[in-house]
Phi, psi and omega in degrees: 000320171298318179298313178293325171292326174291323175295317182295313175303315178296320179305310182304309180296322179286340175280355182264154178072212183301139178268135176299153168312326178203114178298125177283150171269123182239139180225134182241145160292161171301154185285147177218175185296140179299126178290355177068226181266010177297152184284134176241147174219149174235148180219103173284129186265154169296342167279002176099356184278157166227127187264132182238117184253136169239134193241120181236130180286349170259338179244350181087218185251110180268128175235134176241138184251128175249134184269187185310337193250008172077022171264147178296125179257331188192146175232133175225137169262094195257125182264148181260136188263328191288325184211153180299140182305329179294342174281355179300337178287352182235021174245162179237144183282135183231004176144149169225124188228162175256124177216113180068034177077003172255165174255125191242113181257147176237135170226139168257135170245132183251129179233172192299328187244350182204169174238136183222136171262122187246141176243123186248123178251130188244137168293133188290346185254330183253335180092356187285137177288111191264320183217149172234128185222140171269110193288313183201149170220137194221121180300143181276146176253157172294157176300133192233112167054040181090347180262123178293128181277059180250103183291147178219177194220145174230124183247134182220129180256145177287127189296342189253001183200183185263008181282148189210171177228142169248132168258117173268128188236162179058052184281342178064034182282133180050060174061022184198154185267073189263347198230133184236118183265124177257124174239121177262139193231152173280174176293334178272013176065027170263140190295118178272326187198154178200123177218145176264118188258124176235165178288161184322131171058008184052049185269001179233142189281330188240144174230138175238114178286126179265323179196171184208139177231143183240134185241092173046225181268004190280300187200163174242134188254137173236150164239138181220160172243127178256142176204170178239354179261109186306319193252024179213150166251023174303122174080009175309149178234135174261138184228139159253138193225144178234125175247113184261146182290130185075019180222107185285348183283131189259132184248119178226160168228147169277135183243122168302106174253003191075183183287124184258135170263341180221157177300125174292168181234111201234131170229168181223151165216154174267129180251105181293335181303316176241017175053034180246142168267125182265133174247119180237122177247125183261122186232138186303138187293328178298346168287000189207157168286353179291145177279142188292155181239347182223163184214127186230179179281341186278311200196162158266135198230161176255167169227111180253151179227136173239146156252142188239139165270105186295341180283320182245000180064021183285130176258146184275169176289151174299147178232119181270129192260128172233164185225046186303336179280333178290311182300320181304312185300324192283328181283326184271322185268314191263000184047042174259132196272350181265147168312138177290132180225045181284164186264156185287134179246327183192171171211158179224103175298152182237164181303329184265015181079354168287166186221126162275125182258124177261116172239171177195137175299134174216100181264096189254159161237145179251128176281102186293348178282347174215143181217037176297122179267134182266326183196177192290345185261348183215182172206146184274013177257098179125194180212162180222126165262126173260113182256225194293145178267141170238125184229130179203168195230140182227151177272173186304340168289345184097358183281134185285135180259155184307154170104017168298146175199166184228150181242116187287125173202172177203120189226148178228145172215152178264059167215155172270099186276141179249173183301165179060031178306314186286322179298320180275357185306323179294347190244357183230198171089033180243073187231095179299137182262104183277172181297327181284316176306319192287345175286349176261183178273091191255080193245014191304328170305336182249002178269168177078205178206179171227164186216139188220145168245133180210126183058036188060023173242167185228130179233147174237123186249125177205167172263144176207169184281140169308314187300331174288311185293313192290338179303325181065027183229149174261008178293118182295333178290340168260024178255137188271136177291140182263109175262336186231158185237350183296345170256016179267173177222155179279142182243144167244144175228157179205163189251122180273000182111343176239312176216181185263127177257149178231148167212148180288129181287331186249016180104159181297147178292148179235174192284134178065008184230132179232147181226090185241178190221157165272101187312313184293346181260006183293123180238122175307142171255175182305128176108337188065006177254018172215169180207165177225141178209178181255129179250137176257120181250121178253123174242097192072238180257359182267147174237139173222148181248155183212145164277122189249123168260118189240126176237125169264000000 
């Protein structure tokens, strides 16, 4: 009854005022106690179920299954046999996926003498933990020439199937980190292929894995950076590599990046429409004559794009991406005098071969007294202001197309956040909040934004204060900075061709009532036109959580 009333109220509120390009359908679960800052994960399944995982050092892994009608169908408190539940605060997240109708969780545990990758398989209908497996265990080596001897693991799943690959890193072979072991798995967790990859002719002592793509049972595609001086990337080289099933011969190509001062930041995506792999690279601006288009605490950066035919490994010419149209919009609408230099957070290839680039201003400071990396997207040493969002589209040659726009906002968190935050979101967000950390502004889960395309429209989802939304202005100077999110509401924004329009996703704000969501928990549903997230309703000093299903 409560759920029906909440859903009806949201439908009425969403129908008021400016109509969305396509009004989303919002459904809420029955309310439950706010999990606070404990780790939670969501996984929408193809059968219509949604699994909600809560990880507690006291209770282990609690799995709640919501059925297709968004009612609780099952609850399981799962105990872990491999290690004590108290140690959950000391493990690191590497992915949560659906495979064969089951939920599959990967965690890494760093120990004094070794690093271990675990796989946990849960029943997709009951949430019961069915199997626990040690996928790989690698002994730690001492620090060698400035390179920490900490083995690590990277897990990547094929977006179109249940095949996945595990890369084992930092093997410290022969006094150098020159080898990456890649194991290709079927959806039933059977080994399809396993190869140890080194640089061509083993000419580089160190290899850094940048990204990985899995194409069914056929192949695994890698991007790596090779270098010989541990504390320098001078003369480093970038390689793209295809490891094919049933073929021990490795197909690879060297990509000319010019003289590198720092390690490039590279991600890849496959476009099934033209069967090409798109590779975007953030590169230090001083390695080229090109003017920088992005700014980080580390460097001014360029953005380059290549396409790669995985069948032939043929490379397209490099395309330097610029966005004068986006800068013009920022100056005209957001009243910013400086060129837009937001950092790339993600990108979306389209059927026509064009690509949408998602950027966000990130003004970070790094605490040099500590450099402990929590996950691929952030470190706990430093702070970040997340500013205006920039969204634009380019053609296959990297040329900006009409329709670029920006969304004004200002958020703060006590973490130094790294580029590709949205892209890396499925691999990060595993951060237990200790008493020391809570003394800072620790808002990572509520910061930044997400982006969804549905029915030829695009929508941006983020949290903001009502005072910012209700001003109905794009002027960034009039936006109040967000240090805390408990007074915010989740907003959906879209571009109407002239300016950015905004509406509250979960209904108009009320006196002493706020409805905001964990942005880092937004998880796509089947079909990519829906998502599920955790929404918090704050009434005065009381908080209640709901699972929210949103369909455009």
